[in-house]
CSV table of C-alpha atoms and ligand atoms in Angstrom, one decimal:
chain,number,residue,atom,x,y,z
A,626,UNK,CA,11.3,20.7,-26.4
A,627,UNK,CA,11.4,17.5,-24.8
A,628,UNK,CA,8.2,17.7,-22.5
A,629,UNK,CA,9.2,17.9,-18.5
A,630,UNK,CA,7.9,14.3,-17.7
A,631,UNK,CA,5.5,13.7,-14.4
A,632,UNK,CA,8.1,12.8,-11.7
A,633,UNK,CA,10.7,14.9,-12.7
A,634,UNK,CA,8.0,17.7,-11.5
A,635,UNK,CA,6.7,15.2,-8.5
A,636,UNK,CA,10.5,15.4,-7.3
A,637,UNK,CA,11.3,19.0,-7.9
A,638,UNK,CA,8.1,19.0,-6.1
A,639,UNK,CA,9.5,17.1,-3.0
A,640,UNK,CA,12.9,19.1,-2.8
A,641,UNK,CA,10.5,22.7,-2.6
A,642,UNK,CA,7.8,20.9,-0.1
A,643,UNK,CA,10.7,20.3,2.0
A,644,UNK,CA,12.8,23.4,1.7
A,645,UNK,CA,9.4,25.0,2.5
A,646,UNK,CA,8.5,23.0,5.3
A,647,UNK,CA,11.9,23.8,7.3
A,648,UNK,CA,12.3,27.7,6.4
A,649,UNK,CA,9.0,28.9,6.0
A,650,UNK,CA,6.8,27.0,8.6
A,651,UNK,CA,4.7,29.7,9.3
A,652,UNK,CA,3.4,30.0,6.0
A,653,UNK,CA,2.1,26.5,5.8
A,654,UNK,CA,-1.0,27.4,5.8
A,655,UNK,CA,-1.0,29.0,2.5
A,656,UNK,CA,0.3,26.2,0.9
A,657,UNK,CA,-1.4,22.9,2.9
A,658,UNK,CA,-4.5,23.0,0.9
A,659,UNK,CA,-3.2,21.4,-1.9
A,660,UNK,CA,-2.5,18.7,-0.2
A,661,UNK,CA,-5.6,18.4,1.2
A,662,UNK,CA,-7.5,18.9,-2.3
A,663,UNK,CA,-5.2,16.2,-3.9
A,664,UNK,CA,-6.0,13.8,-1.0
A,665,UNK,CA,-9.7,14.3,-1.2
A,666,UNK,CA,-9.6,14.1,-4.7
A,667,UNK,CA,-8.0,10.6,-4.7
A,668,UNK,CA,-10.2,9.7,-2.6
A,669,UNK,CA,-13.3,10.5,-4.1
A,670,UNK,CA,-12.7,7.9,-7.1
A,671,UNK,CA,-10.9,5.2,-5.1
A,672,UNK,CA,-14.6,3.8,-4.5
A,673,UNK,CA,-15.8,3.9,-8.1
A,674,UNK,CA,-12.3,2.9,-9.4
A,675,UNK,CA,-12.2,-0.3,-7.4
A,676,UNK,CA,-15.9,-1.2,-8.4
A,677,UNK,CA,-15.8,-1.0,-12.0
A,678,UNK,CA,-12.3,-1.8,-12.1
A,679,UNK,CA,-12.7,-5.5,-10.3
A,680,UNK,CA,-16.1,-5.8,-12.1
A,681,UNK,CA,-14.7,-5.1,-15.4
A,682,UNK,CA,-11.3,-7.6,-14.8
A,683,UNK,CA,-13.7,-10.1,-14.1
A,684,UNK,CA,-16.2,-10.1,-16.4
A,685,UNK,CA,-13.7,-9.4,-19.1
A,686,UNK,CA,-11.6,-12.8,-17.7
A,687,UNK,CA,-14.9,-14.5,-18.9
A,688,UNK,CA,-15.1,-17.5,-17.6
A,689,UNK,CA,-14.7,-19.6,-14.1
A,690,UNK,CA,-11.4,-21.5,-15.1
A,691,UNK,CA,-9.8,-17.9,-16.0
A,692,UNK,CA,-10.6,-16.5,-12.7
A,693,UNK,CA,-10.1,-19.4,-10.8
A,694,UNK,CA,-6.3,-19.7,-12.3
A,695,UNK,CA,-5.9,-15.8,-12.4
A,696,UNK,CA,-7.1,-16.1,-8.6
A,697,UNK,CA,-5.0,-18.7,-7.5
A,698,UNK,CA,-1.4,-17.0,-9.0
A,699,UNK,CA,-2.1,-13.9,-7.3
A,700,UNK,CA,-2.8,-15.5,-3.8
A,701,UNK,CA,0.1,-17.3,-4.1
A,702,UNK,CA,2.2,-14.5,-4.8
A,703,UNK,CA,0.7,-12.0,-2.6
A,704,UNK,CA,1.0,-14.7,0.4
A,705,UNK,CA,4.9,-15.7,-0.4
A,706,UNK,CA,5.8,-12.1,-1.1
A,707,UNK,CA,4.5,-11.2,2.4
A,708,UNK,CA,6.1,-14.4,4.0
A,709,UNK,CA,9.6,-13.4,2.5
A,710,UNK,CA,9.2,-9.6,3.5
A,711,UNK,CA,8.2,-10.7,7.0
A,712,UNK,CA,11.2,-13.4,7.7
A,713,UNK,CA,13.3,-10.8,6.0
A,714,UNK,CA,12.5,-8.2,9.3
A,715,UNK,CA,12.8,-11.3,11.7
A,716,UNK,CA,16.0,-12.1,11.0
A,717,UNK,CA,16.9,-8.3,11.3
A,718,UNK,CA,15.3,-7.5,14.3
A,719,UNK,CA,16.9,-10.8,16.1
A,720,UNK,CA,20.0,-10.5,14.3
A,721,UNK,CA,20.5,-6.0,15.7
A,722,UNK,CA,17.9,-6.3,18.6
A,723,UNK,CA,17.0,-2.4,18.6
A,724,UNK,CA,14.9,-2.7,21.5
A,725,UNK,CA,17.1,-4.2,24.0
A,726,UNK,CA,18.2,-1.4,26.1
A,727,UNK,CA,16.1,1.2,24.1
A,728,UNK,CA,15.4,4.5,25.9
A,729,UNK,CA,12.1,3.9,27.6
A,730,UNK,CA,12.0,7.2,28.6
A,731,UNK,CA,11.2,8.8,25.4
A,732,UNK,CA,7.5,7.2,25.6
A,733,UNK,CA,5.2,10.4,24.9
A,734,UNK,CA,2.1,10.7,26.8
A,735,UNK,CA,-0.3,9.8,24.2
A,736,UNK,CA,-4.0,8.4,24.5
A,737,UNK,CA,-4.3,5.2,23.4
A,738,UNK,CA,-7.8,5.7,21.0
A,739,UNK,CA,-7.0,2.2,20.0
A,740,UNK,CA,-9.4,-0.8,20.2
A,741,UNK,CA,-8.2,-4.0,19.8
A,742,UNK,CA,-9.6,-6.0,17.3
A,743,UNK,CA,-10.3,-9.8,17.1
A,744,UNK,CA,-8.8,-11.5,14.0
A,745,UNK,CA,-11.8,-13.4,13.4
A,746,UNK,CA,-13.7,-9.9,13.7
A,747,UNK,CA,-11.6,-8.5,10.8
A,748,UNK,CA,-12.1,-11.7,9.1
A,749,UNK,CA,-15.9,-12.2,9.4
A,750,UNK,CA,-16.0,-8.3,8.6
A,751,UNK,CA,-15.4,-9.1,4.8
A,752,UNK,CA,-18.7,-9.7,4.3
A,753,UNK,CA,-20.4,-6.6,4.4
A,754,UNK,CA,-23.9,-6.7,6.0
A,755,UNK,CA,-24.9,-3.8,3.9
A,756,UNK,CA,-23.1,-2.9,0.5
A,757,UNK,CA,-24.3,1.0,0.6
A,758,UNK,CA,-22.6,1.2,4.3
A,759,UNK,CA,-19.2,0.1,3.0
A,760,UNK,CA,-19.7,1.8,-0.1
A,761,UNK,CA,-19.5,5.1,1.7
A,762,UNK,CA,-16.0,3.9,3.9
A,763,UNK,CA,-12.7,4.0,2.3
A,764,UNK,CA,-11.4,2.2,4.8
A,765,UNK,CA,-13.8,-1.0,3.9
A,766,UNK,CA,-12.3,-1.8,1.0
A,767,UNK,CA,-12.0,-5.3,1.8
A,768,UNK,CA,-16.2,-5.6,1.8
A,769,UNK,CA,-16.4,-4.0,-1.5
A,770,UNK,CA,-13.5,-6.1,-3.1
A,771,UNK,CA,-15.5,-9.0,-2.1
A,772,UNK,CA,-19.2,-7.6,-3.1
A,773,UNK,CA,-17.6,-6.7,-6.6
A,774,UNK,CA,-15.9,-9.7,-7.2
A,775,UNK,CA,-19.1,-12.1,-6.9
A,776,UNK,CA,-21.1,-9.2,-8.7
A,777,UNK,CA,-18.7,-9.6,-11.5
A,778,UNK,CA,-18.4,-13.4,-11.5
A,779,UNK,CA,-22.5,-13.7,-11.6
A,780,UNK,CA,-22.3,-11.2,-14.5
A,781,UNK,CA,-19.9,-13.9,-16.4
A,782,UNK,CA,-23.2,-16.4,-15.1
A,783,UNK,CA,-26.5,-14.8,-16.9
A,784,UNK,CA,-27.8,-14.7,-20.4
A,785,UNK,CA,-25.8,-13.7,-23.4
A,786,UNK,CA,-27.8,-10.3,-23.6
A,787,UNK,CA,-27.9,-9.0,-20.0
A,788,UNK,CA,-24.1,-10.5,-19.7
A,789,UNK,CA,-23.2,-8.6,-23.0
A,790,UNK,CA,-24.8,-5.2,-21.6
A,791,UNK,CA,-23.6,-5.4,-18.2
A,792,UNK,CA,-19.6,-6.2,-19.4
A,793,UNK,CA,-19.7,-3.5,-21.5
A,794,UNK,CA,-21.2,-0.8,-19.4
A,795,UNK,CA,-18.4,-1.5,-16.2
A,796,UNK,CA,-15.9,-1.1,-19.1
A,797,UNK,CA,-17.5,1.9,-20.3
A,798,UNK,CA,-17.8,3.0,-16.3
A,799,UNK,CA,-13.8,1.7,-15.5
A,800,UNK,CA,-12.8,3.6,-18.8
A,801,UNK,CA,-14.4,7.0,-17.8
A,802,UNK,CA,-12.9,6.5,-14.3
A,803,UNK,CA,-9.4,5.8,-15.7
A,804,UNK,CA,-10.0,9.2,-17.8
A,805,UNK,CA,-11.2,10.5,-14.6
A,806,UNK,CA,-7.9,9.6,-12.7
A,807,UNK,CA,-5.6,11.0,-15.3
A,808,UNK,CA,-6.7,14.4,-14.9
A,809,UNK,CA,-6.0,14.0,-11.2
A,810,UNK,CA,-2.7,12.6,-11.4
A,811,UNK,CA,-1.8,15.5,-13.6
A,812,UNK,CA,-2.0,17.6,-9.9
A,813,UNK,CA,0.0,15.2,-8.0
A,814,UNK,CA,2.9,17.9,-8.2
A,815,UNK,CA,1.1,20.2,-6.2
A,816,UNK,CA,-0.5,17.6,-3.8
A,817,UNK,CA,2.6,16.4,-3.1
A,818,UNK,CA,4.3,19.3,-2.5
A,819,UNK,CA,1.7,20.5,0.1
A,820,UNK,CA,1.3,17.1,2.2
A,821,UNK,CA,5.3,16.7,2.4
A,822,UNK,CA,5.5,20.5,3.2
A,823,UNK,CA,3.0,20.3,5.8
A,824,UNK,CA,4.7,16.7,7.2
A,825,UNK,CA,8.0,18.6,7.6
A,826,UNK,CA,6.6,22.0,9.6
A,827,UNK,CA,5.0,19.4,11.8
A,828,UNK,CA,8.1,17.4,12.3
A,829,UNK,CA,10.2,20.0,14.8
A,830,UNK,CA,11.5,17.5,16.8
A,831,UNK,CA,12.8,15.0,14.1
A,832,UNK,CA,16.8,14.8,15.5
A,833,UNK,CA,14.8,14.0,19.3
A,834,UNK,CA,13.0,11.0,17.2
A,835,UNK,CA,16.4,10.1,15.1
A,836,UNK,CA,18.4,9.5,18.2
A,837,UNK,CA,16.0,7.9,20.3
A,838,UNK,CA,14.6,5.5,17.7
A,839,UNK,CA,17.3,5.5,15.6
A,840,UNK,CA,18.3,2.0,15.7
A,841,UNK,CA,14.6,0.8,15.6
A,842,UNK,CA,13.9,3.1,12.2
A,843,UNK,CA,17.0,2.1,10.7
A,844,UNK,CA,16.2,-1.7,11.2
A,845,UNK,CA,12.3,-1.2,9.9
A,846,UNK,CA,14.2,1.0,6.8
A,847,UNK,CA,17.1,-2.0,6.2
A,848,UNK,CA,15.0,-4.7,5.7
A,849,UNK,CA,12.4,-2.9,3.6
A,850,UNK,CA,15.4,-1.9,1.3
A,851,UNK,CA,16.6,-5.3,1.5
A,852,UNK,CA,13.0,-6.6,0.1
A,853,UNK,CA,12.2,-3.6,-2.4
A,854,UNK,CA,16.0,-3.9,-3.8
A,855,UNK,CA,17.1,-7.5,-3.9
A,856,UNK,CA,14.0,-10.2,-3.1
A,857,UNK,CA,11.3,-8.7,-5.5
A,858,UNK,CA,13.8,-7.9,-8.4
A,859,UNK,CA,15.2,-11.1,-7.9
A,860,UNK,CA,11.6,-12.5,-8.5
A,861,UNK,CA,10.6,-10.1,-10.8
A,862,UNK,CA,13.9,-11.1,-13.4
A,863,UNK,CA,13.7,-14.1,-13.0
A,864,UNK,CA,10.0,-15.3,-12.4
A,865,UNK,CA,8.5,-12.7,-14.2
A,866,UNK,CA,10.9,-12.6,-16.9
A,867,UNK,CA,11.5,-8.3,-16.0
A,868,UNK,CA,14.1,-6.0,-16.2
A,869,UNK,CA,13.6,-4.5,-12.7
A,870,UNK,CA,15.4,-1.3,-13.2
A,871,UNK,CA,12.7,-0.6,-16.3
A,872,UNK,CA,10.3,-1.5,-13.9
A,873,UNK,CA,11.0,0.6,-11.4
A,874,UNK,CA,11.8,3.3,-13.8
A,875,UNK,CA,7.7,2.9,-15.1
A,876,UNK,CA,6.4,2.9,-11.5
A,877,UNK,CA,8.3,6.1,-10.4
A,878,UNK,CA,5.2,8.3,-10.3
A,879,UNK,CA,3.2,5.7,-8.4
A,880,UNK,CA,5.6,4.6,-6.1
A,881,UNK,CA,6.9,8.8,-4.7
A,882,UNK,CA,2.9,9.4,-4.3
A,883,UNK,CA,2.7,6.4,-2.4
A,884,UNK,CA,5.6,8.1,-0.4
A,885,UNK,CA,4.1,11.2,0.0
A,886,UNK,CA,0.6,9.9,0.4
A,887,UNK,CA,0.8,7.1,2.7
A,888,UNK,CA,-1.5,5.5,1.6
A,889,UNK,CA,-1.8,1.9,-0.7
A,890,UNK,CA,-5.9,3.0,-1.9
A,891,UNK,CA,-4.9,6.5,-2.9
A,892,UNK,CA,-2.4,5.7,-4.9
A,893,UNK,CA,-4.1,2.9,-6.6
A,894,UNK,CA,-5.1,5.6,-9.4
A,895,UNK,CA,-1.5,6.0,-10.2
A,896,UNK,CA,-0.3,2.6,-9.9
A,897,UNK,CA,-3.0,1.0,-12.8
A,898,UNK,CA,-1.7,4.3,-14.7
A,899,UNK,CA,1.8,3.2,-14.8
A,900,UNK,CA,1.5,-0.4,-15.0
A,901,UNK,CA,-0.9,-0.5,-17.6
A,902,UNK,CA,1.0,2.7,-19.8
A,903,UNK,CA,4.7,2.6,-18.8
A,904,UNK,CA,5.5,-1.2,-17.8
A,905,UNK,CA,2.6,-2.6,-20.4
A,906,UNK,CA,0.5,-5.0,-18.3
A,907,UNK,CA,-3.3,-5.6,-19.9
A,908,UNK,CA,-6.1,-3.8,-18.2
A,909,UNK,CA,-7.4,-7.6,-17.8
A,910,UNK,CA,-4.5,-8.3,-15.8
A,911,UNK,CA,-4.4,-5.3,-13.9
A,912,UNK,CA,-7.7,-4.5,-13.1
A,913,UNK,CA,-7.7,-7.8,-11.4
A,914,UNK,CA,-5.1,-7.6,-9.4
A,915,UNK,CA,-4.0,-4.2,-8.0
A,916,UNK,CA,-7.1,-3.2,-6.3
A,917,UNK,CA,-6.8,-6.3,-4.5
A,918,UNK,CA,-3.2,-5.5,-4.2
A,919,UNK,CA,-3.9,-2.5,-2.9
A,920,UNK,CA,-6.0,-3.8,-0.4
A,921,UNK,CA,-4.5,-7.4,0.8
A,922,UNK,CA,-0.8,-7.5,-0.6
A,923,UNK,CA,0.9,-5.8,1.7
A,924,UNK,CA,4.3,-6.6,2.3
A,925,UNK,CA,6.1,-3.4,3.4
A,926,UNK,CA,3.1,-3.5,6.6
A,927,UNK,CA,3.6,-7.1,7.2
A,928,UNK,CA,7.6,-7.0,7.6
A,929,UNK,CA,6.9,-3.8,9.9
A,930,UNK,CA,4.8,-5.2,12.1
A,931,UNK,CA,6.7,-8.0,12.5
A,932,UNK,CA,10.0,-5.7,13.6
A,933,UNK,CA,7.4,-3.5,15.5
A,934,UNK,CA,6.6,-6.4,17.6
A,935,UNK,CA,9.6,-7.6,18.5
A,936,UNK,CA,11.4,-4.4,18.9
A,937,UNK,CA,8.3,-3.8,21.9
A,938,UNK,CA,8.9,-7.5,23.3
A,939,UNK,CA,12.5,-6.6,23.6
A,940,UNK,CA,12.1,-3.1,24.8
A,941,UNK,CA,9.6,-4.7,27.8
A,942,UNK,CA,12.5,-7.0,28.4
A,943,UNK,CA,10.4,-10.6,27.0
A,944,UNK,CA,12.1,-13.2,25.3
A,945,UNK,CA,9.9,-14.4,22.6
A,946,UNK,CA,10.3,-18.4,22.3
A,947,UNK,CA,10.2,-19.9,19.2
A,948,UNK,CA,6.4,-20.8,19.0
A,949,UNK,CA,5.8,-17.4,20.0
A,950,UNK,CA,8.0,-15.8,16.9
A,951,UNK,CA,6.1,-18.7,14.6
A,952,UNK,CA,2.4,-16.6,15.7
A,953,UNK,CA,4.0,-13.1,15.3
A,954,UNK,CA,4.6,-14.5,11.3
A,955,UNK,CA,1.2,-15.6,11.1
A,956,UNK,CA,-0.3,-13.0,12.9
A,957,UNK,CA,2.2,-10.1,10.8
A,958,UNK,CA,0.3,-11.9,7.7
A,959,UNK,CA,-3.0,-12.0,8.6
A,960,UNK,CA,-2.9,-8.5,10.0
A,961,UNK,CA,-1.4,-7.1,6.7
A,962,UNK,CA,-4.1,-8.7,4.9
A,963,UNK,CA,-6.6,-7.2,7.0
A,964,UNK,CA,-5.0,-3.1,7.3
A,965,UNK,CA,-6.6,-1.3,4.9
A,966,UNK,CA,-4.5,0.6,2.3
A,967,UNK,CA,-4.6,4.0,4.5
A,968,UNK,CA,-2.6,6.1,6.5
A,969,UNK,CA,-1.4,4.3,9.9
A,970,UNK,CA,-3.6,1.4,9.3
A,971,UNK,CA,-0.5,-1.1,10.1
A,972,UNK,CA,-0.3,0.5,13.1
A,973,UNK,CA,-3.6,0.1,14.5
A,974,UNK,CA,-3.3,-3.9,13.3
A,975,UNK,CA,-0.1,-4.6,15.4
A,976,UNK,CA,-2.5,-4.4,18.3
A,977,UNK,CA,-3.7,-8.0,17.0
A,978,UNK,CA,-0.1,-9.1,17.1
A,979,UNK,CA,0.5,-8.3,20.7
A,980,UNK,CA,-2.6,-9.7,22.1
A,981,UNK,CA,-1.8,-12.7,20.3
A,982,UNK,CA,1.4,-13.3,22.3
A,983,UNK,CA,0.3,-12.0,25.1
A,984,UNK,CA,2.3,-8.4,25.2
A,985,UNK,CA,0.7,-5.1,26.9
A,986,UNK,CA,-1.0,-3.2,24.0
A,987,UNK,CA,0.7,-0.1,25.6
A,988,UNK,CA,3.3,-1.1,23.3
A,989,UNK,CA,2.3,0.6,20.8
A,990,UNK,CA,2.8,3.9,22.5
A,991,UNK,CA,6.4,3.1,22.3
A,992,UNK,CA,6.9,3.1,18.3
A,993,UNK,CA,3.3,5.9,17.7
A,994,UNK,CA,6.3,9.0,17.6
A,995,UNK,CA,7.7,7.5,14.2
A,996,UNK,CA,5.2,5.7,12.7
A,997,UNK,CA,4.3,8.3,10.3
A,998,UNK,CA,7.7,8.5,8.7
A,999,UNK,CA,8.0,4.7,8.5
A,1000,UNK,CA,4.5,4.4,7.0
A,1001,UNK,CA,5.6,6.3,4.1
A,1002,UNK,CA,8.5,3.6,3.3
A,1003,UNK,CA,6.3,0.6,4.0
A,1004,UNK,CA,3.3,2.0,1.6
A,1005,UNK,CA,5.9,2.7,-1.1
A,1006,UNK,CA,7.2,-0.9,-0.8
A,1007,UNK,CA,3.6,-2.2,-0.6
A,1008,UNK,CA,2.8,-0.5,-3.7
A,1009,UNK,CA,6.1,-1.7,-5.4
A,1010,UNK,CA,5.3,-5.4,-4.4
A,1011,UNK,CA,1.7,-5.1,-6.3
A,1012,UNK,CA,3.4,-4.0,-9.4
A,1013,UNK,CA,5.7,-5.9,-9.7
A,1014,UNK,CA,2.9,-8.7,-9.0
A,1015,UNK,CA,1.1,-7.7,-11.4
A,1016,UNK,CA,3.8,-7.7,-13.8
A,1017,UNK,CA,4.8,-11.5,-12.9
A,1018,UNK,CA,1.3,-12.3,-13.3
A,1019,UNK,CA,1.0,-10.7,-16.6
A,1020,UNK,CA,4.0,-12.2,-18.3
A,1021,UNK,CA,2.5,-16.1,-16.9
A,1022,UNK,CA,-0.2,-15.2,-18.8
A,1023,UNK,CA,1.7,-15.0,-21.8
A,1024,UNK,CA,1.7,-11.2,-21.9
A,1025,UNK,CA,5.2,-9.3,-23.8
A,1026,UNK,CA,5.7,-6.4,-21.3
A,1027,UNK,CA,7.4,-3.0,-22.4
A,1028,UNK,CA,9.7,-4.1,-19.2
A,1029,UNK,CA,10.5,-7.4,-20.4
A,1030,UNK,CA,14.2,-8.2,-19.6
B,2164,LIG,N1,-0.3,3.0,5.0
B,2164,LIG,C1,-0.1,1.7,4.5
B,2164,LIG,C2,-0.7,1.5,3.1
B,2164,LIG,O1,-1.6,2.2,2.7
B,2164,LIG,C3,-0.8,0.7,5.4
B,2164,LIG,C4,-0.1,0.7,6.7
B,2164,LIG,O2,-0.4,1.5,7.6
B,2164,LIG,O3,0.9,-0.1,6.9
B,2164,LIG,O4,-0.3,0.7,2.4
């Protein structure tokens, strides 16, 4: 029998979670916990995984020119990706103007327990002042990217026989953690179907939401369909040489538990999983760049803050000038950069966005009721940009993918 493959249960999964969540509410309880397990047990590697996974793609690149070039590609596609995603909302959100008019009224009474934080804070933040404190945050990822890349690149810098000892233990530590990983990922049917269960029972007023912020939703969910379905296949087939429907098809299991998850780190597991086994990328390639993926390349965030932004200008009744829609796009990158891969964390950043054009960080009040839904869609299109990155990257490098058009 032909063996009932891993996201044909993840959506059979999805269909129950949800009939469960809308008839049997008052259960929820009973099933919520393995959600809760799954998530925690994500979480628990994400740490290790990203150490020994950028420490081992470095060391194993070898040497300076390898990183450098390596380097350079994927800053250059993680930074146009996100410029394309972002002018792809703009011209949206100008072009349907959801806020203009929108229903004021609908603002809930929520408190604010949002601080605003200084781009060159976030910036400056990078460098951790003390490895073991980020160590222990998930959502400091950025600090222990950056530790783990110069710990790597010094490794590539010592003697032959510390060098030699010191590669091969972070591949033996990455390899146990990948092992590690797959026995969790063989779960994600039940996680998933508790976290969407539970996300539905909690969603009672969802037609309330739909009719209020419809127009805003449906402009956030266009243009990230417009960018997940035409711009990065378009780059994919013909940049990275990939057939994007057998891409897609390999990233399936990655990109419903980003979904379901929210969440770029947590689902970082799954993505190496599928691009290294399904679309074929080397671990060389992808332990380089998905954890920083996961972390920095986030184009689903970016375009949604950017929409976010301007949907709140309009709402307040401000016309942004031109200058002022130039720093939202610099600002929508930079704070992308800067969220971490976690639930809501491109909401908190869009606090950056309206100080920097001077509108009241109440704003954000305005668009907290449906965040949660459209942070699913934005962290499955983040997580569908890295792959796809990582696939580009990997076929520049001379690399013969199983996805190869
Ligand atoms: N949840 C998103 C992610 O993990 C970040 C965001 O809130 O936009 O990719």
């Amino acid at each position: 029998m032909k063996k009932f493959e891993l996201h044909w249960q993840i959506l059979v999964a999805l269909v129950l979670a949800i009939l469960f969540g809308i008839f049997l509410k008052d259960y929820i309880g009973y099933v919520s916990w393995m959600g809760t397990i799954f998530l925690r047990a994500l979480k628990m590697i994400i740490i290790p995984l990203i150490l020994s996974s950028i420490i081992s793609g470095i060391t194993n690149l070898g040497n300076a020119e390898n990183i450098g070039r390596l380097g350079l590609k994927t800053i250059v596609y993680y930074i146009s990706t996100s410029i394309f995603a972002i002018l792809t909302g703009l011209v949206l959100v100008n072009i349907f103007k959801p806020g203009v008019g929108a229903n004021l009224n609908f603002q809930e009474i929520v408190e604010l327990d949002i601080e605003s934080n200084s781009l060159s804070d976030t910036l400056i933040k990078i460098i951790p002042d003390n490895i073991f404190s980020v160590l222990s945050n998930n959502g400091q990822m950025l600090s222990v990217i950056f530790f783990a890349m110069l710990f790597g690149f010094f490794i590539t810098r010592v003697g032959d026989k510390h060098k030699q000892m010191l590669t091969d233990f972070f591949n033996a530590v990455f390899e146990v953690m990948m092992k590690l990983t797959m026995f969790i990922i063989k779960f994600t049917p039940f996680g998933i179907f508790g976290l969407v269960a539970e996300k539905v029972a909690q969603q009672d007023d969802l037609i309330a939401l739909m009719q209020s912020m419809g127009m805003y939703m449906a402009v956030v969910i266009l243009a990230l369909s417009i960018h997940a379905f035409i711009t990065l296949p378009l780059l994919a087939r013909f940049i990275g040489k990939v057939n994007p429907r057998k891409h897609f098809a390999a990233m399936r299991t990655a990109l419903l538990t980003a979904f379901s998850t929210s969440s770029s780190s947590a689902t970082l597991p799954l993505t190496i999983q599928s691009v290294e086994d399904n679309a074929g990328v080397s671990n060389k390639i992808s332990s380089f760049t998905l954890p920083l993926g996961a972390t920095i390349n986030m184009d689903g965030t970016a375009l949604y803050e950017c929409v976010a932004v301007i949907f709140i200008a309009q709402a307040y009744g401000y016309d942004l000038s031109f200058g002022q829609q130039v720093v939202v796009v610099v600002t929508a990158l930079l704070a992308s950069i800067g969220a971490a891969g976690i639930p809501m964390a491109g909401l908190v950043m869009i606090t950056i966005i309206l100080t920097a054009v001077g509108l009241p960080l109440e704003g954000v009040g305005l668009i907290l009721a449906v965040d949660r839904i459209l942070d699913m869609f934005r962290t499955t299109v983040n997580v569908w940009s890295d792959s796809c990155g990582a696939a580009i990257i990997a076929t520049s490098e001379g690399e013969v993918l199983k996805v190869k058009a």
